[in-house]
Amino acid sequence: MAAAKQWLWGCGIGCAVVLLLAIGAIVALGLFLGSTVRGFEDAVEAREQLEGIHGPASTFAPAADGSIAAGRIDAFLAVRDASMEARDLLERAFESITVSAEEAEQVEDKSFGEKLGFVFGIAKEGLGLGGRLGDFLKARNEALLAHGMGFGEYSYLYCVVFYGWLDHDPGDGPQLGPDTEIEVDGQRFGEMSPRTRADLRQILRNQLAVVPENDQAWRATLQAEIDALEQDGLRYPWRDGVPPALAASLEPFRERLAASYRPRVNPFELVQGERKGKFSIEGR
């Protein structure tokens, strides 16, 4: 944060205010305009179809023994592949509004008018974010429908693969400047939503419910993880390491799974669009 703060002071009070306003315009206006495009409507329609087929995300139950069938990992990768073009376009949209440390230093030496033009140039690029986001959510949901995977299973696999197994940070997300992270209500933008965390806790409870009573060791391990999730609201499943059966299932797919991760798009991977009134859509 120090580098970012130094740049803001270097710009002067007026430039700092303009920068903050422009960032607000990128997030608020870009998403507002995006909410009018068809991608969001199509994404919500596909999500409603998914829920009608597979049930709400919280109803998914992983295999009792903790393993994941190879066919389900293949389906997960097929969903990732089918939505990758839209994912990469969204990532490039964020790249276009990212300010590198070198760019920040160059802007510092410019006149106030040039600084103003630079900032609003970034804001202009950001206005396309809403449409790109809508297109990505649509592509992801339609891919889930095409490959027979519910949102609960996708959420579970995404979290155990990328966070628990490959050890990516749930707080990964876009950065607008050097050493600068986006925060919403005091929470890093990339962190999982309370809704997603609640779904994941319930998913593990569902799994525990189907584990045979005589498998006491596995039941105890699973119960301990559920207890840890309930005690720490920011914890994600298997943060301290995935169980052996789960790791063994994932290992043959390591290269393909690792290649499909996009840190800038991470905050949007598990967003669920819902209708809120006749003309409103909310991402949760």
XYZ file of C-alpha atoms in Angstrom:
284
model
C 0.000 0.000 0.000
C 2.939 2.364 0.620
C 3.732 2.782 -3.081
C 0.106 3.495 -3.900
C -0.205 6.052 -1.109
C 2.993 7.799 -2.212
C 1.656 8.056 -5.753
C -1.640 9.526 -4.544
C 0.170 12.204 -2.570
C 2.458 12.817 -5.529
C -0.563 13.506 -7.700
C -1.760 16.137 -5.278
C -5.093 16.282 -3.447
C -7.065 17.121 -6.583
C -5.670 14.216 -8.593
C -6.239 11.795 -5.721
C -9.883 12.794 -5.515
C -10.312 12.431 -9.267
C -8.656 9.014 -9.149
C -10.979 7.782 -6.421
C -14.008 9.104 -8.293
C -12.856 7.400 -11.464
C -12.370 4.090 -9.654
C -15.879 4.449 -8.281
C -17.136 5.086 -11.807
C -15.400 1.953 -13.073
C -17.038 -0.270 -10.501
C -20.435 1.384 -10.150
C -21.166 2.762 -13.609
C -19.521 -0.111 -15.446
C -21.575 -2.703 -13.595
C -24.723 -0.568 -13.867
C -24.426 -0.374 -17.619
C -23.547 -4.038 -17.717
C -26.756 -4.937 -15.896
C -28.719 -3.749 -18.923
C -27.102 -6.173 -21.344
C -28.526 -9.519 -22.270
C -25.666 -11.522 -20.766
C -26.928 -11.027 -17.218
C -30.487 -11.995 -18.126
C -29.282 -15.125 -19.903
C -27.023 -15.999 -16.958
C -29.921 -15.768 -14.502
C -32.177 -17.870 -16.732
C -29.497 -20.555 -16.987
C -28.909 -20.479 -13.214
C -32.628 -20.961 -12.588
C -32.595 -23.952 -14.937
C -29.576 -25.356 -13.096
C -31.356 -25.046 -9.770
C -34.440 -26.714 -11.200
C -32.343 -29.706 -12.318
C -29.759 -30.029 -9.555
C -31.323 -28.116 -6.670
C -29.778 -25.170 -4.750
C -26.004 -25.157 -4.324
C -26.315 -26.078 -0.643
C -27.939 -29.449 -1.466
C -24.881 -30.989 -3.146
C -23.247 -33.913 -1.326
C -19.690 -35.051 -2.231
C -18.885 -38.771 -2.331
C -18.976 -40.423 1.084
C -15.342 -41.604 0.914
C -13.993 -38.145 0.033
C -12.819 -39.061 -3.460
C -13.945 -37.411 -6.699
C -14.792 -39.577 -9.707
C -12.587 -38.900 -12.731
C -15.682 -38.227 -14.824
C -16.718 -35.383 -12.525
C -13.285 -33.770 -12.761
C -13.494 -34.114 -16.537
C -16.894 -32.388 -16.437
C -15.473 -29.594 -14.256
C -12.637 -29.065 -16.717
C -15.072 -29.125 -19.631
C -17.047 -26.317 -17.957
C -13.819 -24.381 -17.427
C -12.770 -24.909 -21.054
C -16.169 -23.922 -22.469
C -16.184 -20.657 -20.503
C -12.483 -19.871 -20.917
C -12.836 -17.432 -23.808
C -15.277 -15.286 -21.812
C -13.061 -15.658 -18.721
C -9.974 -14.483 -20.586
C -11.846 -11.512 -22.091
C -12.912 -10.451 -18.584
C -9.350 -10.815 -17.341
C -8.046 -8.654 -20.193
C -10.652 -6.025 -19.364
C -9.172 -5.796 -15.871
C -5.664 -5.677 -17.276
C -6.665 -2.616 -19.313
C -7.488 -0.649 -16.150
C -4.507 -1.809 -14.099
C -1.830 0.801 -13.376
C 1.706 -0.562 -13.097
C 4.337 0.961 -10.807
C 6.208 2.272 -13.889
C 3.064 3.919 -15.276
C 2.343 5.480 -11.891
C 5.821 7.038 -11.810
C 5.401 8.417 -15.343
C 2.014 9.941 -14.512
C 3.468 11.634 -11.437
C 5.628 13.859 -13.673
C 2.746 14.960 -15.900
C 0.600 18.076 -15.644
C -2.710 17.970 -13.820
C -4.585 17.973 -17.140
C -2.548 15.022 -18.400
C -3.149 13.176 -15.127
C -6.847 13.849 -15.477
C -6.874 12.457 -19.015
C -4.960 9.371 -17.909
C -7.395 8.645 -15.078
C -10.492 9.082 -17.205
C -8.934 6.975 -19.939
C -8.805 4.125 -17.422
C -12.417 4.845 -16.426
C -13.493 4.683 -20.076
C -11.876 1.265 -20.457
C -13.644 0.124 -17.289
C -17.112 0.834 -18.629
C -17.014 -2.376 -20.645
C -16.507 -4.504 -17.542
C -20.217 -4.984 -16.891
C -20.882 -6.470 -20.300
C -17.843 -8.741 -20.070
C -18.974 -9.933 -16.642
C -22.464 -10.686 -17.908
C -21.026 -12.629 -20.835
C -18.785 -14.640 -18.510
C -21.592 -15.572 -16.108
C -23.735 -16.592 -19.072
C -20.954 -18.745 -20.565
C -20.236 -20.419 -17.223
C -23.877 -21.213 -16.442
C -24.620 -22.479 -19.937
C -21.506 -24.674 -19.752
C -22.740 -26.102 -16.433
C -26.052 -26.948 -18.086
C -24.342 -28.518 -21.095
C -22.078 -30.722 -18.974
C -24.585 -31.762 -16.331
C -23.012 -30.081 -13.333
C -24.908 -28.173 -10.637
C -23.656 -24.986 -9.042
C -23.072 -26.693 -5.694
C -20.750 -29.294 -7.202
C -18.940 -26.621 -9.232
C -18.472 -24.419 -6.138
C -17.183 -27.330 -4.080
C -14.711 -28.411 -6.764
C -13.538 -24.848 -7.407
C -12.759 -24.282 -3.731
C -11.118 -27.610 -2.929
C -9.086 -27.582 -6.162
C -7.839 -24.002 -6.280
C -7.789 -23.030 -2.603
C -7.398 -26.235 -0.606
C -5.239 -28.246 -3.023
C -3.384 -25.772 -5.273
C -3.174 -23.232 -2.427
C -4.339 -20.146 -4.287
C -5.509 -17.231 -2.177
C -9.320 -16.818 -1.972
C -8.572 -13.088 -1.930
C -7.063 -13.132 -5.429
C -8.653 -10.529 -7.658
C -8.066 -7.466 -9.810
C -5.723 -4.725 -8.661
C -6.155 -1.171 -9.901
C -2.687 -0.021 -9.015
C 0.695 -0.977 -7.500
C 0.229 -2.732 -4.143
C -3.439 -1.759 -4.168
C -6.343 -4.128 -3.544
C -10.058 -3.506 -3.932
C -12.084 -3.756 -0.738
C -15.856 -3.890 -0.349
C -17.294 -3.347 3.154
C -13.873 -3.965 4.677
C -13.442 -7.315 2.911
C -10.980 -8.031 0.140
C -12.890 -8.080 -3.129
C -11.778 -11.581 -4.076
C -12.798 -13.263 -0.831
C -15.703 -15.676 -0.928
C -19.100 -14.245 -0.100
C -20.892 -15.231 3.123
C -23.412 -17.083 0.971
C -20.732 -19.218 -0.674
C -19.151 -20.006 2.682
C -22.536 -21.036 4.087
C -23.149 -23.281 1.053
C -19.758 -24.962 1.513
C -20.372 -25.629 5.200
C -23.692 -27.254 4.353
C -22.106 -29.272 1.548
C -19.670 -30.836 4.033
C -22.550 -31.544 6.418
C -24.327 -33.283 3.539
C -21.219 -35.367 2.957
C -20.979 -36.332 6.624
C -24.602 -37.473 6.539
C -23.801 -40.153 3.927
C -20.578 -41.455 5.513
C -21.186 -44.915 7.043
C -21.353 -44.975 10.853
C -18.587 -47.581 11.018
C -16.083 -45.293 9.269
C -15.306 -43.494 12.502
C -11.901 -42.092 11.514
C -13.197 -40.355 8.381
C -16.318 -39.147 10.172
C -14.138 -37.598 12.881
C -11.908 -35.877 10.291
C -14.896 -34.488 8.408
C -16.618 -33.336 11.587
C -13.445 -31.553 12.707
C -13.316 -29.671 9.391
C -16.979 -28.676 9.704
C -16.353 -27.458 13.261
C -13.367 -25.410 12.054
C -15.480 -23.818 9.303
C -18.186 -22.914 11.802
C -15.696 -21.377 14.227
C -13.798 -19.351 11.611
C -16.072 -17.431 9.248
C -13.177 -16.754 6.829
C -11.982 -20.344 6.575
C -12.431 -22.399 3.403
C -12.726 -26.215 3.245
C -9.503 -28.156 3.793
C -7.381 -25.050 4.273
C -4.794 -27.143 6.155
C -4.544 -29.726 3.379
C -7.015 -31.861 1.458
C -7.640 -35.472 2.584
C -5.577 -38.209 0.871
C -8.509 -39.641 -1.124
C -9.347 -36.206 -2.498
C -5.716 -35.416 -3.369
C -5.314 -38.777 -5.119
C -8.377 -38.054 -7.258
C -7.057 -34.664 -8.343
C -3.391 -35.501 -8.952
C -3.787 -36.981 -12.480
C -5.439 -33.704 -13.553
C -2.959 -31.332 -11.874
C -1.562 -29.685 -15.008
C -4.945 -29.043 -16.614
C -6.517 -27.799 -13.404
C -3.625 -25.454 -12.619
C -3.673 -24.023 -16.153
C -7.356 -23.111 -15.878
C -6.972 -20.710 -12.925
C -7.264 -16.963 -13.560
C -6.480 -14.884 -10.437
C -8.077 -11.639 -11.685
C -11.367 -13.412 -12.431
C -11.402 -15.318 -9.128
C -13.932 -12.984 -7.399
C -16.547 -13.704 -10.098
C -16.125 -17.474 -10.484
C -18.795 -18.333 -7.897
C -21.109 -15.343 -8.309
C -24.775 -16.327 -8.577
C -27.101 -13.879 -10.303
C -30.615 -13.574 -8.869
C -33.638 -11.568 -9.880
C -34.519 -8.808 -7.425
C -37.730 -7.338 -8.722
C -38.782 -6.917 -12.336
C -35.813 -4.911 -13.567
C -33.076 -5.751 -11.062
C -30.440 -8.489 -10.959
C -28.167 -9.008 -7.967
C -24.914 -10.935 -7.933
C -24.255 -12.900 -4.766
